Amino acid sequence: MKILVIGRSGQLSYELVRLLGSDTQCLGRNDTDITDEEALFGVLTQYSPDVIINAAAYTAVDKAEQDIANCQAINTTAVQHLAKYCKQTGTFLVHISTDYVFNGHKGIPYLPDDPIEPQGIYGKTKAEGEQALLSLLPEASCLIRTAWVYSAHGNNFVKTMLRLMKEKDALSVIDDQIGSPTWAKSLAEACIDAAKNKIVGVYHWTDEGVASWYDFAVAIQELAFDKSLLDREIPITPIPSSEYPTPAKRPHYSVLDKTSARKAFTSCKPTHWRKQLSAMMDELK
């Protein structure tokens, strides 16, 4: 089976290539413009994959509030192009979306078929990408929503916290946004299961358990200190979102219900986020 990964520089694509091996084709910005339908179709025709995993996304949540055109081109238009190509060629498509398509008010884990109501430009463009995929390719696609992704590769909350914990004498971290931290390797395993078995439908995948950003930060420091990635511990203070305003509105509660995914992705082992965080930090060492 020829699996082609779209998105070379991201955390997910990095983990996908590591798991799938060096023979996997991975297309980045220098290989094709995914927002240009003709150019994209030309490149995809050359590779003629059996399955495409779309790991490309515009994920600068705050920047998206001003950079609307670019965000929409990558998160919506490119997905539409990929779905059209796959429909024409009989290629299966695995696409990654986000907890930001929900409004964050539910208070209990979101089911895959719950109504979506994105609150910002990033979430809206991802929701429009979902709708394009499901309208064009409902019987040959797997849509996987995830949340709070981090990895030893690239920029993410874990690496930012580690840097700040070395630089600062104290930190304040939001404690009223709740979700599930997810190691990109875990997400990559789910994507590969979906790709190899051509699992159709909408699913949610994160690591197990829930946390606030404050809880996550405390765990990062504890584990990093234990593993000698930090040589001291600093005070971390919980604060409400109102004390840390951002251009984009974030969901206060975005825990995703993974019941159907646990049954569908049979080769994946759901694991608590803290254990996954520990394994990722072992890689950093």
XYZ file of C-alpha atoms in Angstrom:
285
model
C 0.000 0.000 0.000
C 1.381 3.389 -1.046
C 0.699 5.966 1.651
C 1.429 9.608 0.863
C 1.714 12.153 3.689
C 0.814 15.783 3.015
C 2.706 18.213 5.257
C 6.437 17.755 5.768
C 7.348 20.115 8.602
C 4.667 19.445 11.231
C 4.714 17.344 14.371
C 2.283 14.759 13.014
C 4.043 14.277 9.679
C 7.349 13.848 11.526
C 5.880 11.021 13.602
C 4.114 9.476 10.595
C 7.361 9.245 8.643
C 9.159 7.782 11.659
C 6.518 5.066 12.018
C 5.935 4.334 8.338
C 9.609 4.273 7.409
C 11.860 6.037 4.952
C 10.022 4.644 1.930
C 6.990 6.793 2.762
C 6.511 9.762 0.463
C 5.971 13.057 2.263
C 5.118 16.286 0.431
C 5.918 19.696 1.895
C 5.681 23.306 0.735
C 8.672 22.896 -1.574
C 7.079 19.919 -3.335
C 3.673 21.355 -4.202
C 1.182 24.097 -3.418
C -1.781 22.279 -1.879
C -3.944 25.378 -2.351
C -3.407 25.259 -6.146
C -5.703 22.538 -7.510
C -3.929 22.073 -10.844
C -0.460 21.948 -9.316
C -1.591 19.577 -6.576
C -3.342 17.217 -8.985
C -0.221 17.105 -11.167
C 2.039 16.088 -8.286
C -0.421 13.589 -6.816
C -0.853 11.954 -10.225
C 2.904 11.376 -10.370
C 2.889 9.571 -7.021
C -0.447 7.772 -7.537
C -0.925 6.832 -3.844
C -3.430 4.325 -2.499
C -4.003 6.443 0.601
C -3.308 10.080 1.442
C -2.894 11.275 5.035
C -3.417 15.020 5.189
C -1.287 16.273 8.076
C -1.010 19.813 6.694
C -2.839 22.591 8.520
C -2.682 26.255 9.394
C -2.486 26.036 13.194
C -1.404 29.542 14.306
C -4.690 30.081 16.144
C -4.199 33.729 17.110
C -2.500 34.781 13.875
C -5.418 33.276 11.938
C -7.743 35.995 13.227
C -5.951 38.426 10.883
C -4.477 36.043 8.292
C -7.887 34.766 7.217
C -7.182 34.135 3.515
C -4.112 31.955 4.103
C -5.812 30.061 6.918
C -8.821 29.319 4.733
C -6.673 28.317 1.758
C -4.826 25.658 3.769
C -7.568 24.454 6.122
C -10.511 24.542 3.714
C -9.593 24.962 0.036
C -6.718 22.468 0.102
C -8.931 19.857 1.777
C -11.517 20.362 -0.954
C -8.817 19.839 -3.605
C -7.599 16.642 -1.922
C -11.134 15.290 -1.617
C -11.783 15.994 -5.312
C -8.598 14.210 -6.337
C -9.393 11.214 -4.152
C -12.942 11.021 -5.512
C -11.693 11.037 -9.093
C -8.965 8.444 -8.529
C -10.468 6.147 -5.889
C -7.842 7.142 -3.328
C -8.635 6.892 0.377
C -8.121 10.054 2.446
C -7.331 10.392 6.149
C -7.777 13.976 7.323
C -6.988 15.533 10.697
C -9.238 18.110 12.346
C -9.502 19.720 15.738
C -11.426 20.171 18.979
C -11.732 23.855 17.997
C -14.727 23.009 15.789
C -16.767 22.800 19.027
C -17.880 25.762 21.131
C -16.480 24.370 24.383
C -19.684 24.771 26.410
C -20.903 21.157 26.599
C -19.172 20.161 29.833
C -18.968 16.444 28.985
C -16.870 14.783 26.256
C -17.856 15.669 22.694
C -19.151 12.849 20.489
C -18.092 12.683 16.820
C -21.629 13.533 15.671
C -22.195 16.426 18.076
C -23.093 19.744 16.410
C -20.079 21.891 15.599
C -19.921 25.581 16.441
C -16.396 26.985 16.019
C -15.579 30.198 17.858
C -12.659 31.587 15.843
C -11.194 31.721 12.337
C -8.967 28.670 12.849
C -11.896 26.566 14.063
C -14.214 27.889 11.339
C -11.784 27.067 8.530
C -11.176 23.588 9.948
C -14.955 23.068 10.191
C -15.378 24.151 6.569
C -12.625 21.704 5.600
C -14.512 18.937 7.403
C -17.720 19.824 5.572
C -15.953 19.822 2.203
C -14.465 16.397 2.918
C -17.705 14.839 4.133
C -19.762 16.221 1.254
C -17.317 15.128 -1.469
C -15.857 11.904 -0.065
C -18.086 10.436 2.661
C -17.508 6.799 1.710
C -13.736 6.905 1.194
C -12.432 9.066 4.022
C -11.593 9.022 7.700
C -11.875 12.284 9.603
C -9.989 12.278 12.914
C -10.391 15.154 15.355
C -7.667 15.599 17.944
C -6.470 18.130 20.526
C -3.493 19.575 22.415
C -0.865 17.884 20.219
C 2.823 17.961 21.165
C 6.003 16.194 20.090
C 9.764 16.249 20.517
C 9.753 17.832 17.053
C 8.580 21.355 16.255
C 6.978 24.040 18.406
C 4.395 23.126 21.035
C 3.217 23.763 24.593
C 5.575 21.237 26.188
C 8.710 22.668 24.615
C 7.569 26.226 25.278
C 7.003 25.410 28.953
C 10.428 23.780 29.249
C 12.059 26.879 27.761
C 10.142 29.247 30.048
C 10.876 27.114 33.106
C 14.585 27.533 32.395
C 14.313 31.269 31.721
C 11.846 32.476 34.366
C 11.586 32.369 38.152
C 7.794 31.809 38.128
C 4.973 31.078 35.690
C 1.217 31.673 35.514
C -0.804 29.167 33.470
C -4.511 29.044 32.594
C -6.538 26.577 34.655
C -10.063 26.979 33.197
C -9.475 25.426 29.769
C -9.846 21.647 29.914
C -8.763 19.093 27.325
C -6.602 16.031 26.672
C -2.882 16.362 25.894
C -1.922 14.175 22.929
C 1.508 12.937 21.867
C 1.785 13.246 18.085
C 3.124 9.679 17.949
C -0.164 8.386 19.407
C -2.131 10.367 16.825
C 0.133 9.080 14.052
C -0.563 5.485 15.105
C -4.308 6.135 14.830
C -3.860 7.712 11.391
C -1.855 4.744 10.160
C -4.458 2.281 11.460
C -7.172 4.273 9.659
C -5.093 4.404 6.471
C -4.071 0.743 6.302
C -7.558 -0.529 7.136
C -9.406 2.229 5.244
C -11.648 2.951 8.219
C -14.499 5.192 7.096
C -16.185 7.764 9.313
C -15.637 10.546 11.826
C -13.620 9.710 14.943
C -11.983 11.398 17.906
C -8.470 10.537 19.043
C -6.468 11.955 21.922
C -4.493 10.382 24.712
C -6.512 9.274 27.733
C -7.382 11.459 30.686
C -8.086 15.175 31.026
C -6.170 18.190 32.262
C -6.154 21.955 32.388
C -3.207 23.788 30.854
C -2.109 24.400 34.452
C -2.248 20.662 35.252
C -0.296 19.967 32.075
C 2.372 22.533 32.963
C 2.771 21.143 36.492
C 3.238 17.626 35.096
C 5.753 18.880 32.533
C 7.871 20.441 35.271
C 7.647 17.430 37.596
C 8.649 14.950 34.904
C 11.334 17.201 33.423
C 12.917 17.725 36.843
C 12.842 13.983 37.566
C 14.503 13.293 34.212
C 17.119 16.045 34.712
C 15.805 18.081 31.794
C 15.413 20.899 34.339
C 17.825 21.576 37.201
C 15.282 23.412 39.389
C 11.545 23.759 39.961
C 9.768 27.131 39.889
C 6.360 28.222 41.255
C 3.466 27.774 38.811
C 0.308 29.743 39.551
C -3.137 28.861 38.117
C -4.979 31.794 36.512
C -8.319 32.186 34.666
C -8.443 32.844 30.922
C -9.642 36.380 31.663
C -6.160 37.196 32.989
C -4.504 36.049 29.754
C -6.541 37.480 26.852
C -5.740 36.239 23.343
C -6.921 37.367 19.879
C -8.695 34.042 19.291
C -11.341 32.620 21.593
C -10.523 29.134 22.835
C -12.956 26.410 23.946
C -13.118 26.141 27.737
C -13.943 22.427 27.585
C -12.914 20.332 24.597
C -12.509 16.782 25.851
C -13.296 14.394 22.982
C -15.216 11.110 23.392
C -13.058 8.307 21.953
C -15.413 5.358 22.468
C -15.922 4.634 18.767
C -12.230 5.173 17.966
C -11.110 2.667 20.603
C -13.217 0.050 18.808
C -12.227 1.079 15.288
C -8.457 1.571 15.641
C -7.731 -1.904 16.923
C -3.936 -1.732 16.689
C -3.771 1.392 18.887
C -3.419 1.239 22.646
C -5.119 4.167 24.409
C -2.659 5.478 27.002
C -2.913 8.133 29.715
C -1.459 11.471 28.676
C 1.001 11.617 31.576
C 2.596 8.304 30.584
C 2.836 9.522 26.983
C 4.390 12.785 28.156
C 7.012 10.823 30.069
C 7.863 8.768 26.966
C 8.159 11.907 24.820
C 10.492 13.489 27.403
C 12.695 10.402 27.290
C 13.166 11.238 23.607
C 14.184 14.796 24.499
C 16.923 13.411 26.758
